[in-house]
mmCIF file of C-alpha atoms in Angstrom:
data_model
loop_
_atom_site.group_PDB
_atom_site.id
_atom_site.type_symbol
_atom_site.label_atom_id
_atom_site.label_comp_id
_atom_site.label_asym_id
_atom_site.label_seq_id
_atom_site.Cartn_x
_atom_site.Cartn_y
_atom_site.Cartn_z
ATOM 1 C CA MET A 36 42.593 154.143 221.366
ATOM 2 C CA ILE A 37 43.502 150.859 219.663
ATOM 3 C CA LEU A 38 40.375 150.956 217.506
ATOM 4 C CA ASP A 39 40.942 154.588 216.634
ATOM 5 C CA SER A 40 44.540 153.944 215.573
ATOM 6 C CA SER A 41 43.531 150.943 213.417
ATOM 7 C CA ARG A 42 40.856 153.005 211.702
ATOM 8 C CA LEU A 43 43.385 155.742 211.116
ATOM 9 C CA ASN A 44 45.876 153.282 209.577
ATOM 10 C CA SER A 45 43.199 151.770 207.330
ATOM 11 C CA ARG A 46 42.295 155.225 206.091
ATOM 12 C CA ARG A 47 45.941 155.953 205.345
ATOM 13 C CA ARG A 48 46.263 152.742 203.335
ATOM 14 C CA ARG A 49 43.389 153.648 201.055
ATOM 15 C CA PRO A 50 44.697 154.972 197.738
ATOM 16 C CA ALA A 51 43.867 158.546 196.945
ATOM 17 C CA PRO A 52 41.185 159.020 194.278
ATOM 18 C CA ALA A 53 43.610 160.967 192.084
ATOM 19 C CA ALA A 54 46.160 158.136 192.219
ATOM 20 C CA SER A 55 43.478 155.577 191.308
ATOM 21 C CA VAL A 56 42.344 157.614 188.320
ATOM 22 C CA SER A 57 45.956 158.125 187.218
ATOM 23 C CA GLY A 58 46.678 154.396 187.410
ATOM 24 C CA LEU A 59 43.484 153.583 185.518
ATOM 25 C CA LEU A 60 44.363 156.021 182.749
ATOM 26 C CA ARG A 61 47.904 154.695 182.558
ATOM 27 C CA HIS A 62 46.762 151.091 182.240
ATOM 28 C CA GLY A 63 44.109 152.074 179.713
ATOM 29 C CA PHE A 64 46.734 153.842 177.606
ATOM 30 C CA LEU A 65 49.050 150.827 177.738
ATOM 31 C CA ILE A 66 46.218 148.511 176.685
ATOM 32 C CA LEU A 67 45.410 150.825 173.766
ATOM 33 C CA VAL A 68 49.062 150.837 172.680
ATOM 34 C CA CYS A 69 49.153 147.024 172.853
ATOM 35 C CA VAL A 70 46.017 146.756 170.737
ATOM 36 C CA VAL A 71 47.395 149.158 168.123
ATOM 37 C CA THR A 72 50.724 147.313 168.094
ATOM 38 C CA ILE A 73 49.311 143.816 167.735
ATOM 39 C CA TYR A 74 46.515 144.737 165.291
ATOM 40 C CA PRO A 75 48.674 144.331 162.122
ATOM 41 C CA LEU A 76 49.682 140.841 163.263
ATOM 42 C CA LEU A 77 46.052 139.885 163.928
ATOM 43 C CA TRP A 78 45.045 141.313 160.551
ATOM 44 C CA LEU A 79 47.797 139.288 158.856
ATOM 45 C CA VAL A 80 46.684 136.013 160.439
ATOM 46 C CA ARG A 81 43.048 136.783 159.715
ATOM 47 C CA SER A 82 43.797 137.582 156.057
ATOM 48 C CA SER A 83 45.765 134.366 155.642
ATOM 49 C CA LEU A 84 42.578 132.444 156.449
ATOM 50 C CA MET A 85 40.419 134.287 153.892
ATOM 51 C CA THR A 86 39.979 134.164 150.137
ATOM 52 C CA ASP A 87 41.472 136.967 148.041
ATOM 53 C CA SER A 88 38.036 138.460 147.378
ATOM 54 C CA GLU A 89 37.167 138.545 151.075
ATOM 55 C CA ILE A 90 40.431 140.000 152.409
ATOM 56 C CA PHE A 91 39.755 143.633 151.506
ATOM 57 C CA SER A 92 35.959 143.498 151.425
ATOM 58 C CA SER A 93 35.510 142.424 155.051
ATOM 59 C CA THR A 94 36.396 144.633 158.021
ATOM 60 C CA SER A 95 36.017 141.924 160.648
ATOM 61 C CA LEU A 96 39.033 140.362 162.322
ATOM 62 C CA LEU A 97 37.219 137.034 162.361
ATOM 63 C CA PRO A 98 36.947 135.298 158.964
ATOM 64 C CA SER A 99 33.432 134.177 158.160
ATOM 65 C CA SER A 100 34.595 130.844 156.739
ATOM 66 C CA PRO A 101 38.248 130.155 157.695
ATOM 67 C CA THR A 102 40.237 128.141 155.197
ATOM 68 C CA LEU A 103 43.764 126.737 155.085
ATOM 69 C CA SER A 104 43.845 126.662 151.300
ATOM 70 C CA ASN A 105 46.174 129.671 151.184
ATOM 71 C CA TYR A 106 48.767 127.804 153.267
ATOM 72 C CA VAL A 107 48.507 124.692 151.108
ATOM 73 C CA ALA A 108 48.702 126.627 147.827
ATOM 74 C CA GLY A 109 51.376 129.060 149.012
ATOM 75 C CA TRP A 110 53.667 126.307 150.277
ATOM 76 C CA SER A 111 54.139 124.902 146.761
ATOM 77 C CA ALA A 112 53.194 127.922 144.634
ATOM 78 C CA ASN A 113 56.712 128.941 143.583
ATOM 79 C CA PRO A 114 59.185 126.141 142.782
ATOM 80 C CA PRO A 115 61.236 124.843 144.533
ATOM 81 C CA GLY A 116 58.605 125.487 147.224
ATOM 82 C CA PHE A 117 58.526 127.611 150.343
ATOM 83 C CA GLY A 118 60.081 124.860 152.427
ATOM 84 C CA ALA A 119 63.289 125.276 150.404
ATOM 85 C CA PHE A 120 63.271 129.021 151.060
ATOM 86 C CA LEU A 121 62.951 128.417 154.800
ATOM 87 C CA THR A 122 65.777 125.876 154.699
ATOM 88 C CA ASN A 123 68.024 128.312 152.813
ATOM 89 C CA SER A 124 67.304 131.044 155.346
ATOM 90 C CA MET A 125 68.121 128.709 158.229
ATOM 91 C CA ILE A 126 71.478 127.861 156.631
ATOM 92 C CA VAL A 127 72.385 131.518 156.202
ATOM 93 C CA CYS A 128 71.159 132.432 159.684
ATOM 94 C CA LEU A 129 73.064 129.582 161.312
ATOM 95 C CA GLY A 130 76.284 130.606 159.588
ATOM 96 C CA ALA A 131 75.781 134.263 160.509
ATOM 97 C CA VAL A 132 74.970 133.507 164.154
ATOM 98 C CA VAL A 133 77.967 131.208 164.605
ATOM 99 C CA GLY A 134 80.222 133.692 162.821
ATOM 100 C CA ASN A 135 79.165 136.619 164.980
ATOM 101 C CA LEU A 136 79.345 134.644 168.224
ATOM 102 C CA VAL A 137 82.893 133.473 167.493
ATOM 103 C CA SER A 138 84.447 136.545 165.908
ATOM 104 C CA CYS A 139 82.699 139.312 167.852
ATOM 105 C CA THR A 140 83.345 137.606 171.190
ATOM 106 C CA LEU A 141 87.063 137.217 170.459
ATOM 107 C CA ALA A 142 87.322 140.827 169.271
ATOM 108 C CA ALA A 143 85.416 142.093 172.321
ATOM 109 C CA TYR A 144 87.674 140.102 174.669
ATOM 110 C CA ALA A 145 90.733 141.648 173.047
ATOM 111 C CA PHE A 146 89.391 145.193 173.377
ATOM 112 C CA ALA A 147 88.127 144.697 176.931
ATOM 113 C CA ARG A 148 90.973 142.743 178.537
ATOM 114 C CA LEU A 149 94.152 142.733 176.449
ATOM 115 C CA ARG A 150 96.693 145.534 176.271
ATOM 116 C CA PHE A 151 98.219 146.170 172.859
ATOM 117 C CA PRO A 152 99.495 149.221 170.923
ATOM 118 C CA LEU A 153 96.867 151.569 169.464
ATOM 119 C CA ARG A 154 94.053 149.711 171.180
ATOM 120 C CA ALA A 155 92.033 152.902 171.746
ATOM 121 C CA PHE A 156 92.530 153.954 168.126
ATOM 122 C CA PHE A 157 91.358 150.617 166.721
ATOM 123 C CA PHE A 158 88.389 150.577 169.087
ATOM 124 C CA ALA A 159 87.355 154.076 167.969
ATOM 125 C CA ALA A 160 87.822 153.120 164.317
ATOM 126 C CA MET A 161 85.670 150.052 164.882
ATOM 127 C CA LEU A 162 82.901 152.154 166.426
ATOM 128 C CA MET A 163 83.056 154.610 163.518
ATOM 129 C CA THR A 164 82.081 151.833 161.126
ATOM 130 C CA VAL A 165 78.623 151.848 162.729
ATOM 131 C CA MET A 166 78.014 155.251 161.133
ATOM 132 C CA ILE A 167 78.969 154.106 157.618
ATOM 133 C CA PRO A 168 75.843 153.387 155.521
ATOM 134 C CA SER A 169 75.806 149.924 154.006
ATOM 135 C CA GLN A 170 75.190 151.470 150.575
ATOM 136 C CA VAL A 171 78.672 153.026 150.684
ATOM 137 C CA THR A 172 80.414 149.652 150.870
ATOM 138 C CA LEU A 173 77.966 147.808 148.641
ATOM 139 C CA ILE A 174 79.783 148.222 145.325
ATOM 140 C CA PRO A 175 83.322 147.560 146.680
ATOM 141 C CA GLN A 176 82.091 144.425 148.438
ATOM 142 C CA TYR A 177 80.297 143.189 145.352
ATOM 143 C CA THR A 178 83.449 143.768 143.282
ATOM 144 C CA VAL A 179 85.556 141.774 145.743
ATOM 145 C CA PHE A 180 83.079 138.896 145.961
ATOM 146 C CA THR A 181 82.754 138.797 142.169
ATOM 147 C CA ALA A 182 86.530 138.534 141.830
ATOM 148 C CA LEU A 183 86.519 135.689 144.354
ATOM 149 C CA GLY A 184 83.755 133.893 142.458
ATOM 150 C CA TRP A 185 81.420 133.980 145.468
ATOM 151 C CA VAL A 186 78.408 135.568 143.763
ATOM 152 C CA ASN A 187 75.329 133.296 143.707
ATOM 153 C CA THR A 188 76.580 131.501 146.822
ATOM 154 C CA TYR A 189 75.951 132.024 150.529
ATOM 155 C CA LEU A 190 79.585 132.964 151.193
ATOM 156 C CA PRO A 191 79.065 136.770 150.856
ATOM 157 C CA LEU A 192 76.282 136.510 153.441
ATOM 158 C CA ILE A 193 78.233 134.376 155.945
ATOM 159 C CA VAL A 194 81.991 134.956 155.599
ATOM 160 C CA PRO A 195 81.918 138.660 156.656
ATOM 161 C CA LYS A 196 80.335 137.554 159.944
ATOM 162 C CA LEU A 197 83.436 135.451 160.621
ATOM 163 C CA LEU A 198 85.576 138.599 160.375
ATOM 164 C CA ALA A 199 83.897 140.582 163.188
ATOM 165 C CA THR A 200 82.288 143.143 160.903
ATOM 166 C CA ASP A 201 79.307 143.895 163.201
ATOM 167 C CA ALA A 202 80.648 146.682 165.409
ATOM 168 C CA PHE A 203 77.398 146.927 167.351
ATOM 169 C CA PHE A 204 77.784 143.435 168.815
ATOM 170 C CA ILE A 205 81.478 143.971 169.549
ATOM 171 C CA PHE A 206 80.620 147.103 171.515
ATOM 172 C CA LEU A 207 77.815 145.306 173.363
ATOM 173 C CA LEU A 208 80.125 142.459 174.366
ATOM 174 C CA VAL A 209 82.945 144.828 175.322
ATOM 175 C CA GLN A 210 80.632 146.665 177.707
ATOM 176 C CA PHE A 211 79.533 143.380 179.254
ATOM 177 C CA ILE A 212 83.056 141.998 179.660
ATOM 178 C CA ARG A 213 84.285 145.236 181.195
ATOM 179 C CA GLY A 214 81.645 144.815 183.873
ATOM 180 C CA LEU A 215 83.088 141.465 184.946
ATOM 181 C CA PRO A 216 85.521 141.621 187.902
ATOM 182 C CA ILE A 217 89.131 141.743 186.713
ATOM 183 C CA GLU A 218 90.064 139.744 189.822
ATOM 184 C CA LEU A 219 88.637 136.651 188.128
ATOM 185 C CA ASP A 220 91.213 136.990 185.360
ATOM 186 C CA GLU A 221 94.025 137.566 187.829
ATOM 187 C CA ALA A 222 93.049 134.507 189.866
ATOM 188 C CA ALA A 223 92.932 132.353 186.760
ATOM 189 C CA GLU A 224 96.296 133.716 185.655
ATOM 190 C CA LEU A 225 97.812 132.739 188.999
ATOM 191 C CA ASP A 226 96.485 129.212 188.422
ATOM 192 C CA GLY A 227 98.396 129.044 185.148
ATOM 193 C CA CYS A 228 95.741 130.066 182.611
ATOM 194 C CA GLY A 229 96.827 131.965 179.541
ATOM 195 C CA TYR A 230 94.757 134.370 177.484
ATOM 196 C CA PHE A 231 92.762 131.627 175.797
ATOM 197 C CA GLY A 232 92.327 129.718 179.048
ATOM 198 C CA ILE A 233 90.902 132.802 180.733
ATOM 199 C CA PHE A 234 88.652 133.409 177.745
ATOM 200 C CA PHE A 235 87.203 129.904 177.511
ATOM 201 C CA ARG A 236 87.022 129.122 181.237
ATOM 202 C CA ILE A 237 86.121 132.493 182.757
ATOM 203 C CA ILE A 238 84.891 135.064 180.251
ATOM 204 C CA LEU A 239 82.881 132.892 177.872
ATOM 205 C CA PRO A 240 80.618 131.229 180.496
ATOM 206 C CA LEU A 241 79.906 134.560 182.200
ATOM 207 C CA THR A 242 78.960 136.314 178.959
ATOM 208 C CA ALA A 243 76.082 133.914 178.201
ATOM 209 C CA PRO A 244 73.383 136.644 178.485
ATOM 210 C CA ALA A 245 75.250 138.954 176.092
ATOM 211 C CA LEU A 246 75.883 136.051 173.728
ATOM 212 C CA ALA A 247 72.153 135.251 173.734
ATOM 213 C CA THR A 248 71.399 138.865 172.847
ATOM 214 C CA THR A 249 73.914 138.728 170.016
ATOM 215 C CA ALA A 250 72.493 135.441 168.727
ATOM 216 C CA VAL A 251 68.863 136.626 168.762
ATOM 217 C CA PHE A 252 69.493 139.936 167.018
ATOM 218 C CA THR A 253 71.854 138.361 164.476
ATOM 219 C CA PHE A 254 69.239 135.730 163.658
ATOM 220 C CA ILE A 255 66.423 138.258 163.269
ATOM 221 C CA TRP A 256 68.430 140.738 161.186
ATOM 222 C CA THR A 257 69.808 138.017 158.927
ATOM 223 C CA TYR A 258 66.463 136.257 158.623
ATOM 224 C CA GLU A 259 64.673 139.407 157.474
ATOM 225 C CA ASP A 260 67.508 140.726 155.279
ATOM 226 C CA PHE A 261 66.260 141.391 151.769
ATOM 227 C CA MET A 262 69.018 143.463 150.175
ATOM 228 C CA GLY A 263 71.914 141.041 150.665
ATOM 229 C CA PRO A 264 70.242 137.955 149.150
ATOM 230 C CA LEU A 265 68.750 140.097 146.377
ATOM 231 C CA ILE A 266 72.206 141.251 145.304
ATOM 232 C CA TYR A 267 74.229 138.074 145.680
ATOM 233 C CA LEU A 268 71.709 135.304 144.896
ATOM 234 C CA SER A 269 70.408 134.811 141.352
ATOM 235 C CA ASP A 270 69.439 131.131 141.428
ATOM 236 C CA VAL A 271 65.856 130.694 142.605
ATOM 237 C CA ASN A 272 66.801 127.410 144.271
ATOM 238 C CA SER A 273 69.037 129.325 146.693
ATOM 239 C CA TYR A 274 66.535 132.102 147.505
ATOM 240 C CA THR A 275 65.891 132.968 151.146
ATOM 241 C CA VAL A 276 62.512 133.743 152.722
ATOM 242 C CA PRO A 277 62.337 137.474 151.815
ATOM 243 C CA LEU A 278 63.030 136.707 148.156
ATOM 244 C CA GLY A 279 60.547 133.845 148.289
ATOM 245 C CA LEU A 280 57.829 136.194 149.548
ATOM 246 C CA ARG A 281 58.685 138.669 146.798
ATOM 247 C CA MET A 282 57.867 136.004 144.212
ATOM 248 C CA PHE A 283 54.180 136.226 145.129
ATOM 249 C CA VAL A 284 54.124 139.681 143.478
ATOM 250 C CA ASN A 285 54.555 139.596 139.711
ATOM 251 C CA SER A 286 56.095 142.220 137.455
ATOM 252 C CA MET A 287 52.683 143.822 136.839
ATOM 253 C CA GLY A 288 52.190 144.499 140.552
ATOM 254 C CA GLN A 289 49.496 141.849 140.906
ATOM 255 C CA SER A 290 49.696 139.604 143.936
ATOM 256 C CA ALA A 291 48.227 136.411 145.304
ATOM 257 C CA TYR A 292 47.403 138.139 148.563
ATOM 258 C CA GLY A 293 45.983 135.154 150.387
ATOM 259 C CA GLN A 294 49.043 133.017 149.715
ATOM 260 C CA LEU A 295 51.371 135.936 150.431
ATOM 261 C CA PHE A 296 49.767 136.603 153.815
ATOM 262 C CA ALA A 297 49.725 132.894 154.656
ATOM 263 C CA MET A 298 53.447 132.481 153.990
ATOM 264 C CA SER A 299 54.187 135.780 155.763
ATOM 265 C CA ALA A 300 52.427 134.489 158.860
ATOM 266 C CA LEU A 301 54.319 131.214 158.572
ATOM 267 C CA THR A 302 57.684 132.972 158.428
ATOM 268 C CA LEU A 303 57.038 134.507 161.849
ATOM 269 C CA VAL A 304 57.147 131.089 163.530
ATOM 270 C CA PRO A 305 60.968 130.672 163.564
ATOM 271 C CA VAL A 306 61.402 134.168 165.019
ATOM 272 C CA PHE A 307 58.903 133.448 167.789
ATOM 273 C CA ILE A 308 60.587 130.146 168.588
ATOM 274 C CA VAL A 309 64.058 131.686 168.830
ATOM 275 C CA PHE A 310 62.762 134.555 170.946
ATOM 276 C CA LEU A 311 60.860 132.281 173.330
ATOM 277 C CA LEU A 312 63.829 129.950 173.778
ATOM 278 C CA LEU A 313 66.251 132.777 174.565
ATOM 279 C CA GLN A 314 63.854 135.305 176.099
ATOM 280 C CA LYS A 315 65.235 135.081 179.628
ATOM 281 C CA ARG A 316 68.857 135.392 178.517
ATOM 282 C CA LEU A 317 67.949 138.160 176.071
ATOM 283 C CA VAL A 318 66.305 140.356 178.703
ATOM 284 C CA GLU A 319 69.122 139.665 181.163
ATOM 285 C CA GLY A 320 71.762 140.507 178.572
ATOM 286 C CA ILE A 321 70.156 143.804 177.557
ATOM 287 C CA ALA A 322 69.592 144.839 181.194
ATOM 288 C CA THR A 323 73.059 143.987 182.471
ATOM 289 C CA THR A 324 74.807 145.443 179.449
ATOM 290 C CA GLY A 325 72.948 148.682 179.971
ATOM 291 C CA ILE A 326 74.032 149.153 183.595
ATOM 292 C CA LYS A 327 77.648 147.980 183.292
ATOM 293 C CA GLY A 328 80.267 150.310 182.054
#
């Protein structure tokens, strides 16, 4: 009887053929999606290691004779050099990230914890700004910044971030803060903490995952922004990375493709570094924000 029961249990543990086929098909589909998704990146890196004549004539992902000449030439092709463009982008991104972390967190704390007149109205009005296309406010903003003398500086790209203009991040942080136990605030208040004491000692440390999410997305969106720098920056010495890449295409539509692809591949490095450093916090912030209400 013992042997019979063990054989019966082993048979029950065996996966059904249909389930095995379904799992195999599912994994095969996921692998195919991954290959399709990563192919453009592989093609970009491969093209950056080829000569211009070989890029579009060869169909192989492996260059026949890899060369780093495109990286060397592209780095100094357009004065003041691509290193200056990367530095300019880092300055703008740093200002935007700090601005959003400070202003959006304070605004979210006010909406989530404080009680003040017309709070629901202001929160709804803030959310409505998400639906306003940026093109609608483009001309009024440019007029204001021109009157202030800020055109051809980084101020139009950084100062609005200090004024909590990104409603998406405010909403994300509000949802996260609302998920924190209100008893923590009450306990801190009994210990003599005011609004700012509760914010800095209780709320701010607990919102680290949401802050990481805000920092990563702010960095990526600012880093890849083309329209803002194109409108407000006219001095080539202050160009950011997107404008620097645009300089590899001349007015006749001709392009130094090898150098363009090499610098495009190089610009992905900062994004990968930021994502890898904050990956754990980013995933945690997105997951917890999604389940807290």
